[in-house]
C-alpha atoms as a printed R data frame, in Angstrom:
    type eleno elety resid chain resno      x       y       z
1   ATOM     1    CA   MET     A     1 51.804  81.744 126.871
2   ATOM     2    CA   ALA     A     2 51.699  85.058 124.966
3   ATOM     3    CA   LEU     A     3 51.642  88.221 127.146
4   ATOM     4    CA   THR     A     4 48.485  90.151 126.260
5   ATOM     5    CA   GLY     A     5 48.121  92.322 129.437
6   ATOM     6    CA   GLU     A     6 44.822  90.659 130.148
7   ATOM     7    CA   ARG     A     7 46.038  87.236 131.450
8   ATOM     8    CA   THR     A     8 48.122  87.485 134.593
9   ATOM     9    CA   VAL     A     9 51.104  84.984 134.602
10  ATOM    10    CA   PRO     A    10 53.822  84.197 137.120
11  ATOM    11    CA   GLY     A    11 57.584  84.740 136.671
12  ATOM    12    CA   VAL     A    12 57.556  87.923 134.590
13  ATOM    13    CA   ALA     A    13 59.320  90.780 136.407
14  ATOM    14    CA   GLU     A    14 57.267  93.623 134.876
15  ATOM    15    CA   GLU     A    15 53.993  91.781 135.592
16  ATOM    16    CA   ASN     A    16 54.894  90.999 139.211
17  ATOM    17    CA   TYR     A    17 52.689  93.795 140.835
18  ATOM    18    CA   TRP     A    18 49.530  92.529 139.106
19  ATOM    19    CA   PHE     A    19 50.395  88.979 139.477
20  ATOM    20    CA   ARG     A    20 50.790  89.403 143.393
21  ATOM    21    CA   ARG     A    21 47.655  91.444 143.486
22  ATOM    22    CA   HIS     A    22 45.753  88.473 141.952
23  ATOM    23    CA   GLU     A    23 47.710  85.807 143.994
24  ATOM    24    CA   VAL     A    24 46.816  87.392 147.300
25  ATOM    25    CA   VAL     A    25 43.185  86.524 146.867
26  ATOM    26    CA   TYR     A    26 43.909  82.916 145.983
27  ATOM    27    CA   ARG     A    27 46.198  82.586 148.995
28  ATOM    28    CA   LYS     A    28 43.846  84.194 151.380
29  ATOM    29    CA   LEU     A    29 40.723  82.195 150.360
30  ATOM    30    CA   VAL     A    30 42.232  78.871 149.347
31  ATOM    31    CA   GLU     A    31 41.166  77.191 152.737
32  ATOM    32    CA   ARG     A    32 37.548  77.636 151.543
33  ATOM    33    CA   CYS     A    33 38.472  74.975 148.913
34  ATOM    34    CA   ARG     A    34 39.842  72.354 151.287
35  ATOM    35    CA   ASP     A    35 38.432  68.832 150.682
36  ATOM    36    CA   ARG     A    36 35.892  70.299 148.268
37  ATOM    37    CA   ASP     A    37 35.057  69.843 144.585
38  ATOM    38    CA   VAL     A    38 36.016  73.146 142.955
39  ATOM    39    CA   LEU     A    39 35.413  74.770 139.536
40  ATOM    40    CA   GLU     A    40 37.603  77.648 138.522
41  ATOM    41    CA   ALA     A    41 35.520  79.370 135.842
42  ATOM    42    CA   GLY     A    42 37.929  81.402 133.621
43  ATOM    43    CA   CYS     A    43 41.130  79.960 135.019
44  ATOM    44    CA   GLY     A    44 43.556  81.732 132.499
45  ATOM    45    CA   GLU     A    45 47.126  80.543 132.934
46  ATOM    46    CA   GLY     A    46 46.155  78.045 135.524
47  ATOM    47    CA   TYR     A    47 48.496  78.869 138.453
48  ATOM    48    CA   GLY     A    48 45.538  79.480 140.640
49  ATOM    49    CA   ALA     A    49 43.684  76.304 139.778
50  ATOM    50    CA   ASP     A    50 46.967  74.382 140.556
51  ATOM    51    CA   LEU     A    51 47.327  76.246 143.908
52  ATOM    52    CA   ILE     A    52 43.748  75.177 144.788
53  ATOM    53    CA   ALA     A    53 44.572  71.520 143.925
54  ATOM    54    CA   ASP     A    54 46.978  71.623 146.869
55  ATOM    55    CA   VAL     A    55 43.978  71.405 149.262
56  ATOM    56    CA   ALA     A    56 40.868  70.494 147.088
57  ATOM    57    CA   ARG     A    57 39.380  67.117 146.534
58  ATOM    58    CA   SER     A    58 39.103  67.843 142.834
59  ATOM    59    CA   VAL     A    59 39.625  70.922 140.596
60  ATOM    60    CA   VAL     A    60 38.038  71.468 137.262
61  ATOM    61    CA   GLY     A    61 39.397  74.361 135.285
62  ATOM    62    CA   LEU     A    62 37.365  76.039 132.515
63  ATOM    63    CA   ASP     A    63 38.397  78.624 129.906
64  ATOM    64    CA   TYR     A    64 37.163  79.831 126.481
65  ATOM    65    CA   ASP     A    65 40.590  80.343 125.116
66  ATOM    66    CA   GLU     A    66 41.957  77.283 123.459
67  ATOM    67    CA   SER     A    67 45.678  78.267 123.949
68  ATOM    68    CA   ALA     A    68 44.949  78.616 127.703
69  ATOM    69    CA   VAL     A    69 43.300  75.274 127.786
70  ATOM    70    CA   ALA     A    70 46.310  73.556 126.057
71  ATOM    71    CA   HIS     A    71 48.771  75.416 128.398
72  ATOM    72    CA   VAL     A    72 46.915  74.250 131.548
73  ATOM    73    CA   ARG     A    73 46.744  70.729 130.444
74  ATOM    74    CA   ALA     A    74 50.444  70.591 129.609
75  ATOM    75    CA   ARG     A    75 51.673  72.458 132.718
76  ATOM    76    CA   TYR     A    76 49.214  71.646 135.495
77  ATOM    77    CA   PRO     A    77 48.162  68.002 135.189
78  ATOM    78    CA   ARG     A    78 46.321  68.002 138.571
79  ATOM    79    CA   VAL     A    79 43.650  70.245 137.012
80  ATOM    80    CA   ASP     A    80 40.826  68.646 135.001
81  ATOM    81    CA   MET     A    81 40.990  71.319 132.265
82  ATOM    82    CA   ARG     A    82 38.018  71.873 129.976
83  ATOM    83    CA   HIS     A    83 37.169  74.174 127.043
84  ATOM    84    CA   GLY     A    84 33.855  75.946 127.281
85  ATOM    85    CA   ASN     A    85 31.660  78.976 127.500
86  ATOM    86    CA   LEU     A    86 31.151  80.550 130.960
87  ATOM    87    CA   ALA     A    87 27.581  81.527 129.861
88  ATOM    88    CA   GLU     A    88 26.679  77.689 129.609
89  ATOM    89    CA   LEU     A    89 29.007  75.893 132.185
90  ATOM    90    CA   PRO     A    90 29.629  72.287 130.926
91  ATOM    91    CA   LEU     A    91 28.815  70.779 134.406
92  ATOM    92    CA   ALA     A    92 25.801  69.113 135.714
93  ATOM    93    CA   ASP     A    93 23.495  70.674 138.287
94  ATOM    94    CA   GLY     A    94 24.938  70.579 141.737
95  ATOM    95    CA   ALA     A    95 28.285  69.263 140.536
96  ATOM    96    CA   VAL     A    96 30.665  71.312 142.743
97  ATOM    97    CA   ASP     A    97 31.085  72.755 146.278
98  ATOM    98    CA   VAL     A    98 32.904  75.892 145.207
99  ATOM    99    CA   VAL     A    99 33.074  78.084 142.207
100 ATOM   100    CA   VAL     A   100 36.123  80.355 141.901
101 ATOM   101    CA   ASN     A   101 35.946  83.264 139.468
102 ATOM   102    CA   PHE     A   102 38.831  85.811 139.863
103 ATOM   103    CA   GLN     A   103 39.198  88.792 137.610
104 ATOM   104    CA   VAL     A   104 36.844  87.438 134.926
105 ATOM   105    CA   ILE     A   105 33.299  88.714 135.280
106 ATOM   106    CA   GLU     A   106 34.278  92.310 134.031
107 ATOM   107    CA   HIS     A   107 35.077  90.570 130.689
108 ATOM   108    CA   LEU     A   108 31.602  88.935 130.248
109 ATOM   109    CA   TRP     A   109 28.777  90.270 128.327
110 ATOM   110    CA   ASP     A   110 25.888  88.386 130.039
111 ATOM   111    CA   GLN     A   111 27.087  88.647 133.708
112 ATOM   112    CA   GLY     A   112 23.678  87.756 135.093
113 ATOM   113    CA   GLN     A   113 23.509  84.562 133.066
114 ATOM   114    CA   PHE     A   114 27.087  83.586 134.352
115 ATOM   115    CA   ALA     A   115 26.051  84.236 137.948
116 ATOM   116    CA   ALA     A   116 22.920  82.070 137.388
117 ATOM   117    CA   GLU     A   117 25.036  79.332 135.998
118 ATOM   118    CA   CYS     A   118 27.372  79.421 139.035
119 ATOM   119    CA   ALA     A   119 24.257  78.913 141.343
120 ATOM   120    CA   ARG     A   120 23.073  76.069 139.083
121 ATOM   121    CA   VAL     A   121 26.328  74.005 139.326
122 ATOM   122    CA   LEU     A   122 26.785  74.583 143.058
123 ATOM   123    CA   ARG     A   123 25.413  72.152 145.589
124 ATOM   124    CA   PRO     A   124 23.194  73.642 148.295
125 ATOM   125    CA   GLY     A   125 25.354  75.516 150.729
126 ATOM   126    CA   GLY     A   126 28.122  75.780 148.150
127 ATOM   127    CA   VAL     A   127 30.197  78.953 147.975
128 ATOM   128    CA   LEU     A   128 30.965  81.390 145.162
129 ATOM   129    CA   LEU     A   129 34.367  83.245 145.456
130 ATOM   130    CA   MET     A   130 34.537  86.104 142.982
131 ATOM   131    CA   SER     A   131 36.866  89.045 142.500
132 ATOM   132    CA   THR     A   132 36.765  91.965 140.118
133 ATOM   133    CA   PRO     A   133 38.280  95.362 139.776
134 ATOM   134    CA   ASN     A   134 36.318  98.025 141.677
135 ATOM   135    CA   ARG     A   135 34.815 100.303 139.035
136 ATOM   136    CA   ILE     A   136 35.100 103.367 141.269
137 ATOM   137    CA   THR     A   137 38.851 103.208 141.558
138 ATOM   138    CA   PHE     A   138 39.777 101.230 138.347
139 ATOM   139    CA   SER     A   139 37.816 103.570 135.943
140 ATOM   140    CA   PRO     A   140 37.142 106.639 138.140
141 ATOM   141    CA   GLY     A   141 34.383 108.951 136.992
142 ATOM   142    CA   ARG     A   142 33.406 106.790 134.088
143 ATOM   143    CA   ASP     A   143 30.413 104.687 133.227
144 ATOM   144    CA   THR     A   144 32.302 102.773 130.563
145 ATOM   145    CA   PRO     A   145 35.588 100.887 131.376
146 ATOM   146    CA   VAL     A   146 38.980 102.371 130.680
147 ATOM   147    CA   ASN     A   147 40.197  99.002 129.799
148 ATOM   148    CA   PRO     A   148 39.017  98.141 126.256
149 ATOM   149    CA   PHE     A   149 38.848  94.369 127.199
150 ATOM   150    CA   HIS     A   150 36.326  95.051 129.852
151 ATOM   151    CA   THR     A   151 32.627  94.939 128.974
152 ATOM   152    CA   ARG     A   152 31.210  96.119 132.326
153 ATOM   153    CA   GLU     A   153 32.974  96.907 135.607
154 ATOM   154    CA   LEU     A   154 31.129  96.873 138.927
155 ATOM   155    CA   ASN     A   155 31.121  98.686 142.371
156 ATOM   156    CA   ALA     A   156 30.384  96.837 145.526
157 ATOM   157    CA   ALA     A   157 26.652  97.605 145.465
158 ATOM   158    CA   GLU     A   158 26.292  96.549 141.808
159 ATOM   159    CA   LEU     A   159 28.180  93.276 142.410
160 ATOM   160    CA   THR     A   160 26.064  92.474 145.470
161 ATOM   161    CA   GLU     A   161 22.848  93.171 143.483
162 ATOM   162    CA   LEU     A   162 24.098  90.934 140.548
163 ATOM   163    CA   LEU     A   163 24.780  87.981 142.927
164 ATOM   164    CA   GLU     A   164 21.559  88.356 145.003
165 ATOM   165    CA   THR     A   165 19.498  88.475 141.820
166 ATOM   166    CA   ALA     A   166 21.024  85.193 140.844
167 ATOM   167    CA   GLY     A   167 19.818  83.690 144.083
168 ATOM   168    CA   PHE     A   168 22.911  84.010 146.254
169 ATOM   169    CA   ALA     A   169 23.136  85.043 149.873
170 ATOM   170    CA   MET     A   170 26.032  87.372 150.523
171 ATOM   171    CA   GLU     A   171 28.395  86.191 153.220
172 ATOM   172    CA   SER     A   172 30.858  89.078 152.928
173 ATOM   173    CA   MET     A   173 32.277  91.738 150.653
174 ATOM   174    CA   LEU     A   174 36.102  92.238 151.024
175 ATOM   175    CA   GLY     A   175 38.377  94.774 149.468
176 ATOM   176    CA   VAL     A   176 42.057  94.597 148.244
177 ATOM   177    CA   TYR     A   177 44.023  97.586 149.390
178 ATOM   178    CA   HIS     A   178 47.679  98.606 149.396
179 ATOM   179    CA   GLY     A   179 49.418  97.887 152.673
180 ATOM   180    CA   ALA     A   180 51.991 100.094 154.387
181 ATOM   181    CA   ARG     A   181 54.949  99.097 152.265
182 ATOM   182    CA   LEU     A   182 52.998  99.681 149.005
183 ATOM   183    CA   ALA     A   183 52.038 103.038 150.298
184 ATOM   184    CA   GLU     A   184 55.704 103.856 150.665
185 ATOM   185    CA   ILE     A   185 56.260 102.698 147.057
186 ATOM   186    CA   ASP     A   186 53.319 104.770 145.868
187 ATOM   187    CA   ALA     A   187 55.016 107.827 147.441
188 ATOM   188    CA   ARG     A   188 58.290 107.042 145.720
189 ATOM   189    CA   HIS     A   189 56.591 107.030 142.296
190 ATOM   190    CA   GLY     A   190 54.502 110.223 142.242
191 ATOM   191    CA   GLY     A   191 51.752 108.976 144.528
192 ATOM   192    CA   SER     A   192 50.656 105.911 142.567
193 ATOM   193    CA   VAL     A   193 52.905 102.997 141.429
194 ATOM   194    CA   ILE     A   194 49.803 101.875 139.318
195 ATOM   195    CA   ASP     A   195 49.879 105.076 137.405
196 ATOM   196    CA   ALA     A   196 53.634 104.851 137.073
197 ATOM   197    CA   GLN     A   197 53.344 101.466 135.457
198 ATOM   198    CA   ILE     A   198 50.504 102.633 133.142
199 ATOM   199    CA   GLU     A   199 52.350 105.744 131.972
200 ATOM   200    CA   ARG     A   200 55.377 103.581 131.025
201 ATOM   201    CA   ALA     A   201 53.146 101.274 129.182
202 ATOM   202    CA   LEU     A   202 51.333 103.974 127.305
203 ATOM   203    CA   ALA     A   203 54.548 105.777 126.423
204 ATOM   204    CA   ASP     A   204 56.145 102.376 125.367
205 ATOM   205    CA   ALA     A   205 59.142 103.561 127.412
206 ATOM   206    CA   PRO     A   206 61.866 101.550 129.172
207 ATOM   207    CA   TRP     A   207 61.424 100.781 132.837
208 ATOM   208    CA   SER     A   208 63.610 102.807 135.197
209 ATOM   209    CA   ALA     A   209 65.729 100.695 137.435
210 ATOM   210    CA   ASP     A   210 64.020 102.087 140.549
211 ATOM   211    CA   LEU     A   211 60.618 101.301 139.319
212 ATOM   212    CA   LEU     A   212 61.425  97.741 138.126
213 ATOM   213    CA   ALA     A   213 63.171  97.065 141.498
214 ATOM   214    CA   ASP     A   214 60.052  98.141 143.420
215 ATOM   215    CA   ILE     A   215 57.787  96.097 141.177
216 ATOM   216    CA   GLU     A   216 59.907  92.929 141.467
217 ATOM   217    CA   SER     A   217 59.948  93.358 145.219
218 ATOM   218    CA   VAL     A   218 56.064  93.170 145.753
219 ATOM   219    CA   THR     A   219 54.815  90.136 147.487
220 ATOM   220    CA   ILE     A   220 51.239  89.239 148.621
221 ATOM   221    CA   ASP     A   221 52.065  90.545 152.118
222 ATOM   222    CA   ASP     A   222 52.096  94.087 150.670
223 ATOM   223    CA   PHE     A   223 48.346  93.847 150.098
224 ATOM   224    CA   ASP     A   224 45.562  93.880 152.647
225 ATOM   225    CA   LEU     A   225 42.397  91.795 151.927
226 ATOM   226    CA   VAL     A   226 39.890  93.049 154.572
227 ATOM   227    CA   PRO     A   227 36.199  93.995 154.848
228 ATOM   228    CA   GLY     A   228 35.638  97.687 153.974
229 ATOM   229    CA   SER     A   229 35.100 100.009 156.854
230 ATOM   230    CA   ALA     A   230 33.569 103.487 156.815
231 ATOM   231    CA   ASP     A   231 35.371 104.324 160.053
232 ATOM   232    CA   VAL     A   232 38.952 103.814 158.765
233 ATOM   233    CA   PRO     A   233 40.337 106.395 156.274
234 ATOM   234    CA   GLY     A   234 41.055 104.845 152.964
235 ATOM   235    CA   ARG     A   235 39.422 101.488 153.889
236 ATOM   236    CA   HIS     A   236 35.832 102.129 152.805
237 ATOM   237    CA   ILE     A   237 34.817  99.425 150.463
238 ATOM   238    CA   ASP     A   238 34.541 102.154 147.625
239 ATOM   239    CA   ASP     A   239 38.274 102.869 148.148
240 ATOM   240    CA   SER     A   240 39.271  99.237 147.438
241 ATOM   241    CA   LEU     A   241 41.292  98.305 144.340
242 ATOM   242    CA   ASP     A   242 39.488  95.024 143.748
243 ATOM   243    CA   LEU     A   243 36.257  93.669 145.207
244 ATOM   244    CA   VAL     A   244 36.105  90.174 146.601
245 ATOM   245    CA   ALA     A   245 32.774  88.683 147.118
246 ATOM   246    CA   ILE     A   246 31.934  85.560 149.056
247 ATOM   247    CA   ALA     A   247 28.404  84.361 148.356
248 ATOM   248    CA   VAL     A   248 26.483  81.175 149.378
249 ATOM   249    CA   ARG     A   249 23.976  79.190 147.287
250 ATOM   250    CA   PRO     A   250 21.098  78.555 149.805
């Protein structure tokens, strides 16, 4: 698949930090999908839907991009891949036990409509697993996203309000944070390995050997996925890199 910077894909050295930052959420939450019927709404390249297929009873993948749909159908045959609009999910009421939606809602214009659609297709007691960049740390000091592909970014309170308005009961709000080894990598690259990558991209400059080696070395174990804590420095939910909501349809 073409690299656009907006679809995280496995197996690309320069993309490894972002890929692992996405992958850790799948790995940590995949057990919520065991023996369940699952919809991944906005599945992109499809590696996550295929990972879920290891444990789920069934997995439906959905994406609006026709090239992504064709790619998933060819590469991940365990996924029942469909083309469709996330604002009008092509599933019957109460069709699935789990809806997975990782790093997608920030791209949608009608986020409330999508959240309501997730509630509609879930069975009673079903679970929505959703992740999104934390607006406070991803676009600091701004009301409009830095990323031109994002329509609206959310903080923890806004994401909670969005899901509760759609009828969900919040089970937990988790945050993705750099662990100890990534903190060391941050220090080696001017305090932020994220900024080091962005600066290279904006300057269209070659990767330094040290930066590329550090990026290639990142694994999911270098991230912490934990509830925010006001009592732990750097671990308030507003300090998180990504927000991860677990919400239940009553």
